[in-house]
């Protein structure tokens, strides 16, 4: 819970232009009202259980457990959500809130395009107009996602300002919101940004942790010793962690995108390396990868969904309080963990989720067989086929792409 006006320790807050104050007040009121109304959560659960495969199961990774010879490894299957990741939890929740507020249009920012596809899906289902802001470079890199957003009825606006990537898309979405406040809701994609977004997004994602706490006790006969989740903005991590925050014996581990590693300048690690500093940007205060003048730095990760300069203020505070431990996984480690998980369990985690698997694999062997590890598989990896096939340097895949290109040229 935020201490006041969206602060978590010294992080968070609500840094917005005067013109948006009334809109945020309206949103905060609608959110508080929905939270206090049990029928709202019931409607949310009903929707998620008929539209998005909730409750998602927990799978025992028996082969990996045997290979690693330590703790028993369990996986929470957020990959089974509609549109392939935990992002559905957030957008469908915000969609119901938009209906409650009587608005008819949603906008969103997207980097890799996953949040854009999830938002466009929600808009199609609930009957809203939808505009997605996306950096021009990302539009070029993520054609399959742009294709689906457009089929789902969204207008995709390529942003040509600045570095033409995610942070410019966020600025453009705020600009749209200022102009269309009365009709429009900005469906922010992770537990970042100005209050109430960190709290609101975490609240919708808490469905993961609530389910997981009950399921793991049923399946493993006890609470987990350690819970692992990857951290981009922080929403899937906060979702699963929320189920165990009060359980002192449960260690919570967030895994950031180590990219090319510490000191490389090519990563997206805010908390577990020394490269970030505290600042205010995009409406809130947290650790940002920025230079001395507060200019945001270029980040890198093999997993597009973790490639972000800031981190949830709630996680920044839990890090400072020592409640969540942060680690980083490099691109190479991630590809190895992905290959191993696919081969041994037949599970295909997203490259983002594979970060959590890396750290769990490092720690499981030194734990005992009566201990329990729970990994949040935030999304499914078949979306990553272009990146993964490249990383595996698969010659048959290359021939296939070449042949496709030739067919189009002809
Ligand atoms: C977007 C995404 C993430 C990162 O977002 P968080 O807000 O940190 O959860 C992680 N995993 C998958 C599969 C994603 O699509």
XYZ file of C-alpha atoms and ligand atoms in Angstrom:
425
model
C 0.000 0.000 0.000
C 1.334 3.459 -0.806
C 2.131 5.543 2.289
C 0.766 8.807 0.879
C -0.122 9.929 -2.618
C 1.554 6.909 -4.115
C 4.870 6.895 -2.263
C 6.675 3.681 -1.382
C 9.450 4.801 0.949
C 11.231 7.441 -1.098
C 10.012 6.094 -4.456
C 6.894 6.602 -6.550
C 4.751 9.724 -6.407
C 2.677 11.563 -8.925
C 4.658 14.011 -11.067
C 2.227 15.171 -13.722
C 1.374 18.386 -15.557
C -1.357 20.514 -13.938
C -3.700 19.790 -16.834
C -3.845 16.060 -15.966
C -4.579 16.497 -12.247
C -8.364 16.204 -12.620
C -7.988 13.101 -14.819
C -5.738 11.414 -12.285
C -8.128 12.357 -9.461
C -10.948 10.735 -11.414
C -8.858 7.604 -12.035
C -7.765 7.345 -8.397
C -11.379 7.672 -7.256
C -12.607 5.063 -9.752
C -9.843 2.669 -8.715
C -10.476 3.128 -4.951
C -14.171 2.652 -5.582
C -13.615 -0.549 -7.593
C -11.235 -1.913 -4.968
C -13.813 -1.414 -2.255
C -16.512 -3.157 -4.311
C -16.277 -6.973 -4.091
C -18.471 -7.329 -7.179
C -15.765 -5.663 -9.272
C -13.142 -8.293 -8.380
C -15.744 -11.026 -8.898
C -16.472 -9.661 -12.387
C -12.709 -9.564 -13.072
C -12.212 -13.173 -11.959
C -15.203 -14.334 -13.981
C -13.860 -12.632 -17.101
C -10.350 -14.040 -16.622
C -11.652 -17.546 -16.020
C -13.689 -17.614 -19.224
C -11.470 -15.484 -21.484
C -7.934 -16.103 -20.253
C -7.477 -19.566 -18.733
C -7.450 -18.540 -15.080
C -6.553 -19.932 -12.653
C -3.355 -20.812 -14.501
C -1.854 -24.077 -13.222
C 1.402 -24.797 -11.434
C 3.563 -27.444 -13.133
C 6.131 -29.622 -11.346
C 9.394 -29.562 -13.342
C 10.370 -33.111 -12.433
C 13.132 -33.609 -15.005
C 14.910 -30.363 -14.172
C 14.566 -31.142 -10.476
C 16.267 -34.488 -11.067
C 19.009 -32.981 -13.290
C 19.894 -30.255 -10.803
C 19.705 -32.549 -7.787
C 18.554 -29.976 -5.252
C 15.314 -28.151 -4.498
C 12.045 -29.258 -6.086
C 11.211 -26.873 -8.946
C 7.662 -25.700 -9.717
C 6.506 -23.341 -12.454
C 3.517 -20.961 -12.372
C 2.111 -20.959 -15.879
C 1.280 -17.340 -16.816
C 2.221 -18.324 -20.382
C -1.203 -19.971 -20.642
C -3.012 -16.636 -20.494
C -4.801 -15.408 -23.623
C -2.275 -13.436 -25.750
C 0.471 -15.461 -24.113
C 1.546 -13.634 -20.976
C 0.578 -12.093 -17.646
C -0.065 -8.802 -19.498
C -3.658 -9.956 -20.022
C -4.287 -9.683 -16.259
C -3.459 -5.985 -16.295
C -5.214 -4.928 -19.496
C -8.446 -6.825 -18.872
C -8.604 -5.346 -15.358
C -8.054 -1.821 -16.641
C -10.622 -2.505 -19.369
C -13.292 -3.261 -16.770
C -12.333 -0.074 -14.947
C -12.692 1.928 -18.180
C -16.200 0.519 -18.619
C -16.997 1.559 -15.053
C -15.734 5.096 -15.732
C -17.898 5.285 -18.864
C -15.004 6.050 -21.215
C -14.968 4.747 -24.784
C -11.359 4.963 -25.935
C -8.096 3.432 -24.716
C -4.545 4.301 -25.627
C -1.302 2.557 -24.743
C 2.428 2.645 -25.297
C 4.282 -0.427 -26.426
C 7.923 -1.320 -27.015
C 8.140 -4.891 -28.228
C 4.440 -4.835 -29.059
C 3.206 -7.389 -26.495
C 1.374 -4.804 -24.394
C 0.002 -3.279 -27.587
C -1.440 -6.612 -28.705
C -2.905 -7.265 -25.234
C -4.507 -3.796 -25.120
C -5.887 -4.069 -28.659
C -7.355 -7.465 -27.720
C -9.040 -5.993 -24.651
C -10.409 -3.097 -26.749
C -11.818 -5.522 -29.332
C -13.474 -7.622 -26.633
C -14.920 -4.709 -24.629
C -15.789 -2.505 -27.613
C -13.432 0.467 -27.200
C -11.636 2.560 -29.767
C -7.918 1.935 -29.464
C -4.735 3.781 -30.392
C -1.281 2.309 -29.756
C 1.852 4.457 -29.697
C 5.004 2.692 -30.760
C 8.485 3.997 -31.641
C 9.074 3.964 -35.400
C 12.072 1.647 -34.955
C 9.982 -0.792 -32.918
C 7.230 -0.727 -35.552
C 9.817 -1.873 -38.091
C 11.303 -4.524 -35.770
C 8.003 -5.970 -34.541
C 5.903 -6.407 -37.669
C 4.037 -9.544 -36.476
C 2.719 -7.690 -33.415
C 1.828 -4.599 -35.478
C -0.001 -6.878 -37.918
C -2.158 -8.283 -35.101
C -2.832 -4.911 -33.465
C -4.170 -3.618 -36.787
C -6.284 -6.735 -37.375
C -7.689 -6.255 -33.849
C -8.871 -2.817 -34.926
C -6.251 -0.621 -33.272
C -4.621 2.384 -34.892
C -0.868 1.991 -34.545
C 0.937 5.342 -34.517
C 4.683 5.158 -35.263
C 6.466 7.739 -33.096
C 9.208 9.582 -34.995
C 10.471 11.748 -32.094
C 13.733 11.208 -30.189
C 15.196 7.734 -30.280
C 11.954 6.393 -31.843
C 11.578 3.675 -29.201
C 9.568 2.956 -26.033
C 10.316 6.115 -24.019
C 9.226 8.308 -26.931
C 6.060 6.232 -27.274
C 5.318 6.883 -23.572
C 5.720 10.661 -24.052
C 3.410 10.566 -27.077
C 0.758 8.567 -25.192
C 0.764 11.180 -22.399
C 0.427 13.919 -25.040
C -2.638 12.167 -26.496
C -4.130 11.771 -23.013
C -3.790 15.490 -22.264
C -5.752 16.247 -25.446
C -8.455 13.584 -25.016
C -8.852 13.228 -21.244
C -12.645 13.128 -21.221
C -13.089 10.187 -23.560
C -9.809 8.345 -23.090
C -8.029 6.077 -20.625
C -4.282 5.467 -20.815
C -3.772 1.739 -20.126
C -0.194 1.790 -18.854
C 1.577 -1.522 -19.312
C 3.494 -2.196 -16.105
C 3.705 -1.308 -12.406
C 5.482 1.993 -13.159
C 4.466 5.578 -13.919
C 2.580 8.035 -11.723
C 0.230 6.963 -8.924
C -2.135 5.090 -9.077
C -0.599 2.966 -11.878
C 2.014 1.062 -9.803
C -0.590 0.131 -7.210
C -3.369 -0.494 -9.714
C -1.331 -2.709 -12.058
C 0.061 -4.669 -9.072
C -3.444 -5.131 -7.761
C -4.631 -6.738 -10.987
C -1.454 -8.854 -11.157
C -1.903 -9.993 -7.540
C -4.262 -12.607 -8.966
C -1.069 -14.574 -9.815
C 0.224 -14.586 -6.231
C -3.143 -15.294 -4.636
C -3.612 -18.368 -6.813
C 0.015 -19.486 -6.495
C 0.076 -19.384 -2.680
C -2.913 -21.695 -2.457
C -1.831 -23.990 -5.314
C 1.741 -24.558 -4.159
C 0.597 -25.567 -0.684
C -1.768 -28.055 -2.243
C 0.742 -29.475 -4.734
C 4.030 -29.283 -2.803
C 2.549 -29.508 0.679
C 4.290 -26.330 1.845
C 5.117 -22.732 1.006
C 8.041 -22.218 -1.387
C 11.482 -21.390 0.031
C 12.264 -19.114 -2.901
C 10.149 -17.448 -5.592
C 11.800 -16.237 -8.817
C 10.447 -13.748 -11.346
C 11.967 -11.663 -14.134
C 11.811 -7.883 -13.742
C 11.223 -5.451 -16.584
C 8.899 -2.792 -15.210
C 8.095 -5.251 -12.429
C 4.450 -6.232 -12.857
C 4.706 -10.040 -13.130
C 7.203 -10.077 -10.245
C 4.948 -7.990 -8.012
C 2.038 -10.186 -9.053
C 3.568 -13.428 -7.834
C 5.500 -11.857 -4.911
C 2.287 -10.320 -3.547
C 1.113 -13.787 -2.510
C 4.147 -14.280 -0.259
C 5.130 -10.796 0.971
C 3.896 -11.506 4.485
C 5.560 -14.939 4.668
C 8.955 -14.178 6.183
C 10.343 -17.606 5.332
C 9.761 -17.109 1.621
C 12.692 -15.474 -0.136
C 11.703 -13.349 -3.147
C 14.172 -13.036 -6.026
C 13.813 -10.578 -8.927
C 15.949 -11.175 -12.000
C 16.904 -8.279 -14.276
C 18.182 -8.246 -17.866
C 21.978 -8.535 -17.665
C 22.358 -8.263 -21.472
C 26.074 -8.386 -22.259
C 26.935 -8.269 -18.542
C 28.114 -5.841 -15.844
C 30.337 -3.052 -17.153
C 29.265 -3.623 -20.779
C 26.879 -0.687 -20.902
C 24.595 -3.049 -22.858
C 22.006 -4.203 -20.337
C 18.808 -3.095 -18.547
C 19.883 -3.610 -14.898
C 18.652 -0.936 -12.520
C 18.982 -2.593 -9.128
C 21.603 -5.359 -9.155
C 24.450 -3.481 -10.931
C 25.783 -0.004 -10.032
C 24.809 1.803 -13.218
C 21.472 3.389 -12.304
C 20.648 6.436 -10.206
C 17.508 7.753 -8.517
C 15.597 10.353 -10.462
C 12.189 11.554 -11.567
C 11.016 10.782 -15.101
C 7.813 9.657 -16.826
C 5.822 10.924 -13.852
C 7.450 9.006 -10.979
C 10.577 8.593 -8.900
C 12.716 5.478 -9.068
C 16.093 4.089 -10.177
C 16.686 4.972 -13.835
C 19.477 4.118 -16.240
C 20.342 7.720 -17.063
C 23.404 9.853 -17.611
C 24.498 12.705 -15.290
C 22.167 15.161 -17.033
C 19.182 12.875 -16.517
C 19.105 11.767 -20.157
C 17.811 8.209 -20.383
C 20.404 5.724 -21.591
C 20.019 3.107 -24.280
C 19.223 -0.242 -22.732
C 19.673 -3.674 -24.201
C 18.299 -7.152 -23.615
C 17.741 -10.235 -25.740
C 14.252 -10.090 -24.190
C 12.451 -7.045 -25.570
C 9.992 -6.977 -22.649
C 12.768 -6.372 -20.099
C 14.398 -3.599 -22.090
C 13.284 -0.625 -19.972
C 15.121 2.257 -18.232
C 13.063 2.426 -15.015
C 11.679 -0.028 -12.491
C 8.549 -0.178 -10.370
C 8.793 2.158 -7.349
C 7.246 -0.651 -5.283
C 10.154 -2.950 -6.164
C 12.695 -0.147 -5.625
C 11.327 0.164 -2.086
C 11.237 -3.608 -1.446
C 14.853 -3.715 -2.659
C 15.844 -0.926 -0.266
C 14.036 -2.664 2.610
C 15.816 -5.932 1.777
C 12.558 -7.829 1.195
C 13.347 -8.684 -2.435
C 16.809 -9.780 -3.592
C 17.836 -8.717 -7.104
C 20.066 -10.617 -9.509
C 20.839 -10.334 -13.233
C 20.984 -12.938 -16.016
C 22.979 -12.339 -19.206
C 21.690 -12.954 -22.742
C 23.877 -16.046 -23.163
C 22.722 -17.559 -19.870
C 19.138 -16.884 -20.897
C 19.429 -18.699 -24.226
C 21.034 -21.694 -22.438
C 18.303 -21.834 -19.785
C 15.624 -21.578 -22.467
C 17.128 -24.421 -24.518
C 17.401 -26.583 -21.405
C 13.824 -25.924 -20.269
C 12.364 -26.642 -23.704
C 14.373 -29.861 -24.064
C 13.842 -31.250 -20.564
C 10.312 -30.122 -19.685
C 8.659 -29.339 -23.009
C 7.920 -25.889 -21.592
C 8.662 -22.889 -23.819
C 9.225 -19.872 -21.582
C 9.451 -16.386 -23.105
C 12.992 -14.984 -23.217
C 11.863 -12.619 -20.445
C 10.736 -15.481 -18.197
C 13.916 -17.455 -18.964
C 15.812 -14.867 -16.856
C 14.030 -16.206 -13.767
C 14.893 -19.790 -14.776
C 18.613 -18.856 -15.039
C 18.815 -17.745 -11.420
C 16.726 -20.667 -10.153
C 19.039 -23.119 -11.972
C 22.081 -21.455 -10.336
C 20.641 -21.838 -6.861
C 18.666 -25.103 -6.931
C 21.693 -27.484 -6.695
C 22.835 -26.015 -3.352
C 19.351 -26.384 -1.854
C 17.979 -29.592 -0.337
C 15.362 -31.906 -1.903
C 12.803 -31.018 0.749
C 13.022 -27.356 -0.279
C 10.737 -25.811 -2.885
C 11.423 -23.322 -5.667
C 8.637 -21.532 -7.543
C 9.391 -19.833 -10.870
C 6.964 -17.467 -12.544
C 6.817 -18.291 -16.240
C 5.488 -14.855 -17.185
C 4.899 -15.666 -20.846
C 5.318 -18.123 -23.669
C 8.338 -18.184 -25.952
C 6.920 -19.019 -29.345
C 6.617 -15.242 -29.950
C 10.428 -15.150 -29.744
C 11.042 -17.525 -32.645
C 12.912 -14.926 -34.737
C 15.322 -14.050 -31.892
C 15.743 -17.605 -30.635
C 16.316 -19.121 -34.080
C 18.973 -16.446 -34.684
C 20.628 -17.180 -31.343
C 20.670 -20.915 -32.123
C 22.067 -20.061 -35.552
C 19.693 -22.634 -37.059
C 20.614 -23.141 -40.748
C 17.222 -24.617 -41.724
C 15.479 -21.561 -40.252
C 17.743 -19.218 -42.242
C 16.973 -21.130 -45.441
C 13.257 -20.829 -44.671
C 13.466 -17.033 -44.192
C 15.524 -16.675 -47.371
C 12.945 -18.673 -49.327
C 10.059 -16.550 -47.951
C 11.857 -13.359 -48.963
C 12.494 -14.740 -52.426
C 8.803 -15.620 -52.837
C 7.802 -12.027 -52.004
C 10.347 -10.514 -54.378
C 9.160 -12.657 -57.260
C 6.233 -7.591 -20.776
C 6.768 -8.841 -20.264
C 7.607 -8.878 -19.119
C 8.099 -7.663 -18.407
O 7.138 -6.894 -17.775
P 6.966 -6.841 -16.184
O 6.097 -5.675 -15.993
O 8.331 -6.688 -15.581
O 6.339 -8.118 -15.775
C 8.005 -10.122 -18.657
N 7.650 -11.266 -19.276
C 6.871 -11.264 -20.378
C 6.519 -12.559 -21.012
C 6.409 -10.060 -20.904
O 5.630 -10.077 -22.007
